Coordinates of C-alpha atoms and ligand atoms in Angstrom, one line a residue:
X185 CA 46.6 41.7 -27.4
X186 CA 44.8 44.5 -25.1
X187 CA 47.2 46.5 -23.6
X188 CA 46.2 45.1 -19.7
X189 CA 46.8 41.8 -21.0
X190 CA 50.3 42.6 -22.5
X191 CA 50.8 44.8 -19.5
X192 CA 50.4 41.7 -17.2
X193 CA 51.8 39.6 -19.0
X194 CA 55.2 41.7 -18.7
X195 CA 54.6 42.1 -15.3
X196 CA 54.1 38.2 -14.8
X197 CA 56.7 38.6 -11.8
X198 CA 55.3 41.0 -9.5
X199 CA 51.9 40.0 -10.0
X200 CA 53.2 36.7 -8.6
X201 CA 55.2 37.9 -6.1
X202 CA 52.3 40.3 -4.9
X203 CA 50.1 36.9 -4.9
X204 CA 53.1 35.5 -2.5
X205 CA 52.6 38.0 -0.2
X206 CA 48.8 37.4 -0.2
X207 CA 49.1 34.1 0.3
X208 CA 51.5 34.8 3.4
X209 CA 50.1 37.0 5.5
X210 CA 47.1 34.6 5.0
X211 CA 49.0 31.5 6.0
X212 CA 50.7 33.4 9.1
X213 CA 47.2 35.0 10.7
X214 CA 45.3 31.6 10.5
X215 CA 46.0 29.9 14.1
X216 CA 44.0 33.6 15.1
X217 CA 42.1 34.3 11.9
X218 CA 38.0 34.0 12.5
X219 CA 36.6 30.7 12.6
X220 CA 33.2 32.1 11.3
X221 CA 32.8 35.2 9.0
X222 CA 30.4 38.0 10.4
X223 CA 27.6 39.1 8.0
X224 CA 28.8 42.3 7.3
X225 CA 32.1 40.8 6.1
X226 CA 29.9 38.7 3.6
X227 CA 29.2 41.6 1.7
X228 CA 30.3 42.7 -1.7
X229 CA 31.9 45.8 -2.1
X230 CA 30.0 48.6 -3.8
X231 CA 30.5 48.1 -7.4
X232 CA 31.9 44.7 -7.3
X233 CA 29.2 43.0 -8.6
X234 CA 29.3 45.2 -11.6
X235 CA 31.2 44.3 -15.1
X236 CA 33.7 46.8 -15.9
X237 CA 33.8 48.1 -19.5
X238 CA 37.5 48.6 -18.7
X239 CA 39.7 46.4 -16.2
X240 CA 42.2 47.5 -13.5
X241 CA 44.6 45.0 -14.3
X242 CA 46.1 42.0 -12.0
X243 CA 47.6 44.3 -9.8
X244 CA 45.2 46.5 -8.7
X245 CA 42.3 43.9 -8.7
X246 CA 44.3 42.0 -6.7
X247 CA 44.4 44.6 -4.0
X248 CA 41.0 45.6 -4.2
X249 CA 40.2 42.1 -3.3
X250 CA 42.9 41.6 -0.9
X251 CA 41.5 44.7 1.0
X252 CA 37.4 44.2 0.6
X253 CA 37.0 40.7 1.2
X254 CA 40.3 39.0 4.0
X255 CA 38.1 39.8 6.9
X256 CA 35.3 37.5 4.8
X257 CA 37.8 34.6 4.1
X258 CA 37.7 32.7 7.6
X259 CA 40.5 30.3 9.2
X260 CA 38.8 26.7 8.9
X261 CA 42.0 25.7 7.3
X262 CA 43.6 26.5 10.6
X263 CA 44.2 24.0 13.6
X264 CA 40.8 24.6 15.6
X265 CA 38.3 24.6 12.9
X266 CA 37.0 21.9 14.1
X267 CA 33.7 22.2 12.4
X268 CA 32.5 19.1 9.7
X269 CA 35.5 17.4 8.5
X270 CA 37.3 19.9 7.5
X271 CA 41.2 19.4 6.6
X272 CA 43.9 21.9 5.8
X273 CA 46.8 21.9 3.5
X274 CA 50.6 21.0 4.1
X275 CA 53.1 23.7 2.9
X276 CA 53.9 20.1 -0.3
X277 CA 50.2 19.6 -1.0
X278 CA 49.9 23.6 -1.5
X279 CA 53.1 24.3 -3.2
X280 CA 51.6 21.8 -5.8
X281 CA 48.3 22.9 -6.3
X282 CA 49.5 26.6 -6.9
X283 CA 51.5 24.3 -9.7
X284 CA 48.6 22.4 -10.9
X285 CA 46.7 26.0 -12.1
X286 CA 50.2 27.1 -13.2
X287 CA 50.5 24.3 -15.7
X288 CA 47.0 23.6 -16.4
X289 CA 47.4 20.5 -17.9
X290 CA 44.7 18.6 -19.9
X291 CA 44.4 15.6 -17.6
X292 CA 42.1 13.4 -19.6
X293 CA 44.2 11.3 -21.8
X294 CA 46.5 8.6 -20.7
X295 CA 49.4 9.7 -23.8
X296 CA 49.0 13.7 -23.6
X297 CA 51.8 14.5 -20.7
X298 CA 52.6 13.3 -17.9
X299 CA 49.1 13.4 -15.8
X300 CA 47.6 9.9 -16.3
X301 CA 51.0 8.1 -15.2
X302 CA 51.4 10.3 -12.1
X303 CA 47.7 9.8 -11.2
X304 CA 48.3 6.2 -11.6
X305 CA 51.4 6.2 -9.3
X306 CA 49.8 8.6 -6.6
X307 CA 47.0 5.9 -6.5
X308 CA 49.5 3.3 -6.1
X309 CA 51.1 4.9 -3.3
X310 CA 47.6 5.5 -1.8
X311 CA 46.8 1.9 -1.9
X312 CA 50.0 1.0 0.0
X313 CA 49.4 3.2 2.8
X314 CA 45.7 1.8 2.9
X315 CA 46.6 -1.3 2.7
X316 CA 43.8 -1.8 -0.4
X317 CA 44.7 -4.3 -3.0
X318 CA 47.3 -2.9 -6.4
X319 CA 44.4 -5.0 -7.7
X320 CA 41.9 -2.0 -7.3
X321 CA 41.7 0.9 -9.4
X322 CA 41.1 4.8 -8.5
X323 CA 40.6 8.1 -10.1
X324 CA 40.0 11.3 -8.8
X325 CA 36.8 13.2 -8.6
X326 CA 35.7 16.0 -6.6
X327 CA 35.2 15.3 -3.4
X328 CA 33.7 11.8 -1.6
X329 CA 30.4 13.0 -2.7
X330 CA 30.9 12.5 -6.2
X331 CA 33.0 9.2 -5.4
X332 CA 29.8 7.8 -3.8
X333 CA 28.1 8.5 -6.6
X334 CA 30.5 6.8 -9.0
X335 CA 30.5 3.6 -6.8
X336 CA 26.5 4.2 -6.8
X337 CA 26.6 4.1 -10.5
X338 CA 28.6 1.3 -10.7
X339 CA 26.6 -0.8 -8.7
X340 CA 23.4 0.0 -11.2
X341 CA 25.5 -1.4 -13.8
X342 CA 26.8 -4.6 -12.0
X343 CA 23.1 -5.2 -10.7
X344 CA 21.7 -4.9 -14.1
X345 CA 24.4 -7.0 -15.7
X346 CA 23.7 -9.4 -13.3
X347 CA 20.2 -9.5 -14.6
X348 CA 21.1 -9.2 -18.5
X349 CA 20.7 -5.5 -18.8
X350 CA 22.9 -2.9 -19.9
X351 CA 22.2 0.2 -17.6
X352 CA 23.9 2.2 -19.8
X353 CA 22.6 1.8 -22.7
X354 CA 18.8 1.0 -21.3
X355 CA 18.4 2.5 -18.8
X356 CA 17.4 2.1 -14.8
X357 CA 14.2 1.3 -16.2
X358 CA 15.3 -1.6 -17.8
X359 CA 16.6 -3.2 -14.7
X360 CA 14.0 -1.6 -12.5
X361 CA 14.3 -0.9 -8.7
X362 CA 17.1 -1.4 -6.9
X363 CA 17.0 -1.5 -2.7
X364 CA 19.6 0.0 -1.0
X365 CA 20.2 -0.9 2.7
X366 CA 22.5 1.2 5.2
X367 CA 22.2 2.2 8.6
X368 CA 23.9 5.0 9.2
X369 CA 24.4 6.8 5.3
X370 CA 26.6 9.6 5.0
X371 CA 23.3 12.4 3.2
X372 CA 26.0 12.6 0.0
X373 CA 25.0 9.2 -0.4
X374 CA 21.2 9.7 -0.3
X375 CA 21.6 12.6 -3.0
X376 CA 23.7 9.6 -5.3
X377 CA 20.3 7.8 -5.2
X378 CA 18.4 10.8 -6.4
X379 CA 21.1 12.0 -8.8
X380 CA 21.3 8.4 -10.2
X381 CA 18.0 7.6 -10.3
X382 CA 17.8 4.9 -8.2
X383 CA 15.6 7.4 -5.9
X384 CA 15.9 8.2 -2.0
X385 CA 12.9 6.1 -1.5
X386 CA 15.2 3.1 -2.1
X387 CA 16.6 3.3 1.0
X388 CA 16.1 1.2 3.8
X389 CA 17.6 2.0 7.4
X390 CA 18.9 -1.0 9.0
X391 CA 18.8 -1.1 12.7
X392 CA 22.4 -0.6 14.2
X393 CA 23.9 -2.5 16.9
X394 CA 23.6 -1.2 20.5
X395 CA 24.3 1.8 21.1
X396 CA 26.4 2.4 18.0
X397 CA 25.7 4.2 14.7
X398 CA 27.3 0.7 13.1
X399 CA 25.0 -1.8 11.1
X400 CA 23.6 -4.7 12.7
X401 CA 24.6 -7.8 10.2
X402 CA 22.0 -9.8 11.2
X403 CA 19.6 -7.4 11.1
X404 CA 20.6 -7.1 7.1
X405 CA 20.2 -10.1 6.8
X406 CA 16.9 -10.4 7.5
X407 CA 16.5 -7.7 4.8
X408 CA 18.3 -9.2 2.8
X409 CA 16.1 -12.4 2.9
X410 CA 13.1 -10.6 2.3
X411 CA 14.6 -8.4 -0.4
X412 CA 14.6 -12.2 -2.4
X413 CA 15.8 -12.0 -6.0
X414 CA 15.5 -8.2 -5.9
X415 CA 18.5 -5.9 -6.9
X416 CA 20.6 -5.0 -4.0
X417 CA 22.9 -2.2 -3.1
X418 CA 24.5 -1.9 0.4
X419 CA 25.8 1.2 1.9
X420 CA 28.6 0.7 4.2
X421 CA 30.2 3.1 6.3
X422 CA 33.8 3.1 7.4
X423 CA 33.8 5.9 9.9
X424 CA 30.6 7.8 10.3
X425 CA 30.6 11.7 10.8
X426 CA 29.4 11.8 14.5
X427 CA 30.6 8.8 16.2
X428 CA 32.7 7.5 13.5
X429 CA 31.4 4.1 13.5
X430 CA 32.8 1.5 11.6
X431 CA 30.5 -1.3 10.1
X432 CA 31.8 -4.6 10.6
X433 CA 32.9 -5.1 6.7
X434 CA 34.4 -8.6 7.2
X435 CA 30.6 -9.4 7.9
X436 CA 29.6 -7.6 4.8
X437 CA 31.6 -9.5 2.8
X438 CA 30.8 -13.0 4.2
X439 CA 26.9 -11.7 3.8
X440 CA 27.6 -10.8 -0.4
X441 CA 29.4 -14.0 -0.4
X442 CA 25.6 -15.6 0.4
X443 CA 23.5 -13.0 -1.0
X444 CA 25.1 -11.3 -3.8
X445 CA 24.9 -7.2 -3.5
X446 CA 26.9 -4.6 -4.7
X447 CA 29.4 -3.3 -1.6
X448 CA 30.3 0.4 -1.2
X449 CA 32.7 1.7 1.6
X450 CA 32.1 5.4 2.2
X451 CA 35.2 5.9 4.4
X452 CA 35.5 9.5 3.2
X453 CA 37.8 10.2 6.4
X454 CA 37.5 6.8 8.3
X455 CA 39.6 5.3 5.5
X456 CA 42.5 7.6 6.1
X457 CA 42.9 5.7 9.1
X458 CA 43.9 2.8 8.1
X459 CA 47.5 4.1 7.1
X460 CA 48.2 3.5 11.1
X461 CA 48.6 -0.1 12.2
X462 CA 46.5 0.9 15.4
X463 CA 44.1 1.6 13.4
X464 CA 43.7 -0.5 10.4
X465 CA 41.9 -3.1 12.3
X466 CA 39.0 -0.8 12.0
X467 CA 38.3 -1.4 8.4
X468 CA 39.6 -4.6 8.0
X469 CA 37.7 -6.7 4.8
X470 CA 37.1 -3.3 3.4
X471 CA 39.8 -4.2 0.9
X472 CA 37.5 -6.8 -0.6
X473 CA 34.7 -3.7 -1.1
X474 CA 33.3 -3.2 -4.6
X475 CA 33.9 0.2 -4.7
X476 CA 35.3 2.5 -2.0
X477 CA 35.0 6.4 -1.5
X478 CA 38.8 8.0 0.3
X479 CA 38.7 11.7 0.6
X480 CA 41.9 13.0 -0.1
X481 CA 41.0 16.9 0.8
X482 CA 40.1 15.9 4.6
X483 CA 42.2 13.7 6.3
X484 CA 45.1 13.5 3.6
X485 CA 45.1 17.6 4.2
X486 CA 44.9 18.8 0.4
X487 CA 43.4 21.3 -0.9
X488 CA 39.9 21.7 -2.2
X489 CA 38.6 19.4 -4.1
X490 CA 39.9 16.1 -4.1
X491 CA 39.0 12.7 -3.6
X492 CA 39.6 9.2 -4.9
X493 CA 36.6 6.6 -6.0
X494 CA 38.2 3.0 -6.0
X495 CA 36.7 -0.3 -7.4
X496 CA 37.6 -3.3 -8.9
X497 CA 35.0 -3.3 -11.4
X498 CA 37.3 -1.1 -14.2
X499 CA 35.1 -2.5 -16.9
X500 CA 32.0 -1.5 -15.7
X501 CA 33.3 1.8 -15.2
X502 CA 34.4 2.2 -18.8
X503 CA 30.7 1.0 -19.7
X504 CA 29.0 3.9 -17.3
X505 CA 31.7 6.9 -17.9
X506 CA 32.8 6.1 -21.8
X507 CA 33.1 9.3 -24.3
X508 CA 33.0 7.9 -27.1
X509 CA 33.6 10.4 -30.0
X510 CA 36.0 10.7 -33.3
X511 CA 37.2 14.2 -31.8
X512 CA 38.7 12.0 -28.7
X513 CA 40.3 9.1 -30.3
X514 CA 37.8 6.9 -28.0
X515 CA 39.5 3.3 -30.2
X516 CA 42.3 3.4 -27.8
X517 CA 41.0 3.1 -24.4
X518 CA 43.5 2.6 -21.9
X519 CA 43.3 2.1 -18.1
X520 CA 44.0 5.5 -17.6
X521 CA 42.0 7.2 -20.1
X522 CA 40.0 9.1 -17.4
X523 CA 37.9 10.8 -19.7
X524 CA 35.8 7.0 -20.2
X525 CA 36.3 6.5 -16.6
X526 CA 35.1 9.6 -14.4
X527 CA 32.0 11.7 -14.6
X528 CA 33.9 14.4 -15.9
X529 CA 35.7 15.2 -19.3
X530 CA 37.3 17.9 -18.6
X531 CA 39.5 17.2 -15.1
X532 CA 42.2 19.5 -12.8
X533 CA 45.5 17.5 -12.4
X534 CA 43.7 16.7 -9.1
X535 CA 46.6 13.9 -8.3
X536 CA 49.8 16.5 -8.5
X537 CA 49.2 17.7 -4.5
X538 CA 48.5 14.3 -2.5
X539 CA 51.5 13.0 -5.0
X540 CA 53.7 16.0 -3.8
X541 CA 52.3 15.5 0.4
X542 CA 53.0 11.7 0.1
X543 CA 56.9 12.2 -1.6
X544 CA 57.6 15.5 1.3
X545 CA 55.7 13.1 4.6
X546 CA 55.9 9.3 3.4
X547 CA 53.9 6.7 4.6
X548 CA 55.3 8.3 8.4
X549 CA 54.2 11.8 8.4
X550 CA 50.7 10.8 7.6
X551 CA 50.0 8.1 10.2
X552 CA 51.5 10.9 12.7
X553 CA 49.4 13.4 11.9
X554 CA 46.5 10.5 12.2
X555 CA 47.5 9.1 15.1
X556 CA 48.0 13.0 16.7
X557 CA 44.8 14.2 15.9
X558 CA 43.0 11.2 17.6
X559 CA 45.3 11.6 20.6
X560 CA 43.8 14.8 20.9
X561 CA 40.6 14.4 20.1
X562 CA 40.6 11.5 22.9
X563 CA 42.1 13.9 25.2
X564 CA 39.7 16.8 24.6
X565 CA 36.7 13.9 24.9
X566 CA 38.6 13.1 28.2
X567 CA 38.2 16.7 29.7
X568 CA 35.1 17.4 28.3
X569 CA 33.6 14.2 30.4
X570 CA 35.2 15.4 33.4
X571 CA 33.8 19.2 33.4
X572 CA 30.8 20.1 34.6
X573 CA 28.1 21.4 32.3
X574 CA 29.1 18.6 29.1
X575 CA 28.6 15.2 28.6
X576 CA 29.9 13.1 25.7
X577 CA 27.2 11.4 23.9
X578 CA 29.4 8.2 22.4
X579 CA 33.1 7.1 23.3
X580 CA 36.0 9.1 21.3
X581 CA 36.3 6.0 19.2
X582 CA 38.7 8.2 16.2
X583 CA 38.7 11.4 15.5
X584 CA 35.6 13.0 16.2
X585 CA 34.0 14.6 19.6
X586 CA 30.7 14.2 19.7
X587 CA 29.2 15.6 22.9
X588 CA 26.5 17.7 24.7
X589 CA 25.6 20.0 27.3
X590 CA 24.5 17.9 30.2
X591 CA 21.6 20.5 30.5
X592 CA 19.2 21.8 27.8
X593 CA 17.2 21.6 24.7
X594 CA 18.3 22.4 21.0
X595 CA 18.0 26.1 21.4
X596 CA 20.0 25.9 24.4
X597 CA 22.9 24.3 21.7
X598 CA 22.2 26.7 19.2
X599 CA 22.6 29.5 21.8
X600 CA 25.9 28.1 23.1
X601 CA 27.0 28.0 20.0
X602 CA 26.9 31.1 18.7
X603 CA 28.4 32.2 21.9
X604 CA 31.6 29.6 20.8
X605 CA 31.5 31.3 17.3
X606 CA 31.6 35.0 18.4
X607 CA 34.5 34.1 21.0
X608 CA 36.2 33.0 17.8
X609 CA 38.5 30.2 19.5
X610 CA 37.3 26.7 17.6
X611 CA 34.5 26.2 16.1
X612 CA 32.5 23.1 16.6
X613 CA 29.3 22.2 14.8
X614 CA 25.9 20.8 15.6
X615 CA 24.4 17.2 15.1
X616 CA 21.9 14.9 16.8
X617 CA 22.6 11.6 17.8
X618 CA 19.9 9.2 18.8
X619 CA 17.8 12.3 18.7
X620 CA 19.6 14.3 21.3
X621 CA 20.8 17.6 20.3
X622 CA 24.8 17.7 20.1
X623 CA 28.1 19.1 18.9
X624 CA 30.9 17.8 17.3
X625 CA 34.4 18.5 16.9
X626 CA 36.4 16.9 13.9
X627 CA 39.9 16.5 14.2
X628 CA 41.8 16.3 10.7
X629 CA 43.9 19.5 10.6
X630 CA 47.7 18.5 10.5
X631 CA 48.6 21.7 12.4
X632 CA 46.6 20.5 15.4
X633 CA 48.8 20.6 18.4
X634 CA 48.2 20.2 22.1
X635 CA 48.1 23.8 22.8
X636 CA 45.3 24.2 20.4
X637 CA 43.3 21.9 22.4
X638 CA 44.4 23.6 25.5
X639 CA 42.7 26.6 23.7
X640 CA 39.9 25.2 22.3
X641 CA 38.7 23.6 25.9
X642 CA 38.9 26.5 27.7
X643 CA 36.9 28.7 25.1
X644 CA 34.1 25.9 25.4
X645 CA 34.1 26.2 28.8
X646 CA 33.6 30.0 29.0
X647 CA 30.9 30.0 26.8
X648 CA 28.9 27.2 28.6
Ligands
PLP97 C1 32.6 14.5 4.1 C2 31.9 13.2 3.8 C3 31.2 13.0 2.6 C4 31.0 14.1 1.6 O1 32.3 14.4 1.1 P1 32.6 15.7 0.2 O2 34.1 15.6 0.0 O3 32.2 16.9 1.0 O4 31.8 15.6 -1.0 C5 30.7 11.7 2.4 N1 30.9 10.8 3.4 C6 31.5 11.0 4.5 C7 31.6 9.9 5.5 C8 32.0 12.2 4.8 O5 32.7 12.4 6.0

């Protein structure tokens, strides 16, 4: 062995140790660490980007690291970053992802070890404090991106079945095009159409109801009508990123009832709702979806990257996502054989820290930290309305802020800004919404308390 690895290997408990302190004075400065990185801290340290014919060893490359790059490692896990969708990480979820790299388990195989049962029963919890069916099944990918995209890919298959053809096997080509209708996508979605193949041009925008980001039913109807015998693929969105904006999926179902499409749910954060009862209502029939896209790195407040793709189309799944080869004893394939059922072979024991969050919080903790964070965000909406010099631009319906100056153009937001980033307080991020320029402020930190809105107001009131 070369002497730095034996070294290490003896020092296993220092190295550890030193990684616990890290990780500490990390954890303790983020309510003040920066909420955006300057430049200069963005840059690599002389020599860094340079292989060494000889290493330093754990300890000291630790350090180094430690001391070049903190001031470029920013707070958005931290109770104002309030930028995207960002979530955080309980101290349970953490604790178990430090495990998951510690045992760096193969995660693939349902007889191995003890990943594929845990995954199921993490899911299993899941669905109870969603309220989805046990009926449903779930794996973990990525992130909600790469869920969309498995519930995109699984729609190909169900259209082309529908029509005789094997997608898998033959092709898109085979079935030919598909249209997909949504009104308000989620833009991970539109890159599934490209990445499956489908194309973006399949998309057509349904108008939305009134004054809402929400789908208009009988406005896809219409489409639907017109799209005839054609292939069809609806988009649904339960919870959209600036107004969060639920379609109406009890009408979606009634409409595949009468027209036959493939229904996906992107309810990356909007789903996570649905674990409070004064919520719930919000995505009612979304239980009956085909497939259904639940981040678990946002709202659930694990780490990065985790999220779950749910369907009740197993079969299909196993005929998009099989591995068949004599290396991987592909005869037995079991429900949890994730290696026929995910994009990926290879997989992270992505279920250990939501199973860990759910045992330390129950069904309890995480309606509180829902039903907290959209307190607050209807509290900041609340001030922000009644200050001069901001406007919101739709009702706080969840989570999510999504407002404006009352005076000025794009730049004049852009400007602003990077006045809110330099004062370092909260960060907020930009949108547009119905082609006015705006921000938005996404609550889904679990260490989000009153005082941090207290904060986070003022500081967007100084830099008006
Ligand atoms: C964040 C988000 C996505 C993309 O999720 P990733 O986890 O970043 O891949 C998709 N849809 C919605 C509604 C989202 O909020």
């Amino acid at each position: 062995m070369h002497p730095l690895l034996q070294h290490d290997k003896t020092h296993l408990p220092e190295i550890l140790d030193q990684t616990q302190t890290i990780a500490l004075e990390f954890l303790q400065s983020l309510p003040e660490r920066t909420l955006s990185a300057s430049r200069q801290s963005q840059h690599i340290h002389y020599g860094d980007d340079q292989l060494l014919p000889e290493g330093i060893g754990a300890k000291t490359a630790l350090d180094d690291f430690w001391r070049h790059y903190a001031n470029g490692i920013t707070g958005s896990a931290g109770p104002r970053y309030f930028g995207f969708v960002t979530g955080g990480s309980t101290p349970a979820a953490l604790a178990a992802d430090w495990l998951v790299s510690t045992f760096d388990q193969v995660a693939q195989l349902s007889h191995d070890n003890i990943t594929a049962e845990l995954e199921l029963a993490t899911l299993s919890q899941l669905k109870t404090l969603l309220g989805l069916p046990a009926a449903m099944t779930g794996s973990f990918v990525s992130g909600a991106t790469m869920a969309n995209m498995v519930g995109v890919l699984l729609a190909r298959q169900w259209l082309g079945h529908q029509r005789g053809v094997d997608v898998a096997q033959q092709g898109l080509a085979a079935l030919g095009d598909i249209c997909v209708f949504s009104a308000s996508p989620h833009s991970s979605s539109v890159k599934a159409l490209s990445m499956s193949g489908i194309g973006r041009n399949a998309l057509t925008l349904i108008p939305t109801l009134q004054g809402s980001e929400a789908i208009d039913p009988a406005a896809l109807e219409m489409a639907l009508k017109e799209a005839g015998e054609a292939p069809v693929l609806v988009l649904a969105s339960g919870g959209t990123v600036n107004t969060v904006a639920f379609d109406d999926m009890n009408a979606l179902v009634a409409l595949r009832q009468r027209y036959g499409f493939w229904l996906h749910v992107d309810a990356a954060f909007g789903g996570v709702a649905a674990c409070s009862a004064q919520f719930s209502p919000l995505l009612s029939g979304w239980e009956q979806a085909d497939s259904i896209t639940v981040d678990a790195h946002k709202w659930l407040n694990v780490p990065y990257d985790s999220a779950i793709q749910f369907t009740r189309h197993l079969s299909l799944q196993r005929e998009v996502f099989q591995n068949q080869s004599a290396y991987l004893d592909a005869a037995t394939l079991l429900e949890n054989d994730y290696l026929h059922l995910t994009p990926e072979n290879s997989r992270r024991w992505r279920a250990l820290p939501l199973w860990m969050a759910l045992r330390a919080y129950g069904q309890q903790g995480m309606q509180e930290v829902v039903e907290r964070n959209v307190a607050l965000a209807r509290q900041l909406g609340e001030r922000l309305q009644n200050s001069t010099g901001f406007e919101l631009l739709a009702p706080v319906r969840l989570n999510v802020v999504c407002f404006a100056l009352s005076e000025g153009d794009a730049a004049a937001r852009d400007a602003f800004l990077q006045r809110l980033d330099r004062a370092g307080v909260v960060r907020c991020t930009p949108t547009a919404l119905a082609g006015r320029p705006g921000i938005r402020a996404a609550l889904v930190n679990w260490q989000t308390q009153q005082q941090d809105i207290d904060r986070a107001l003022s500081s967007l009131l100084a830099c008006r």
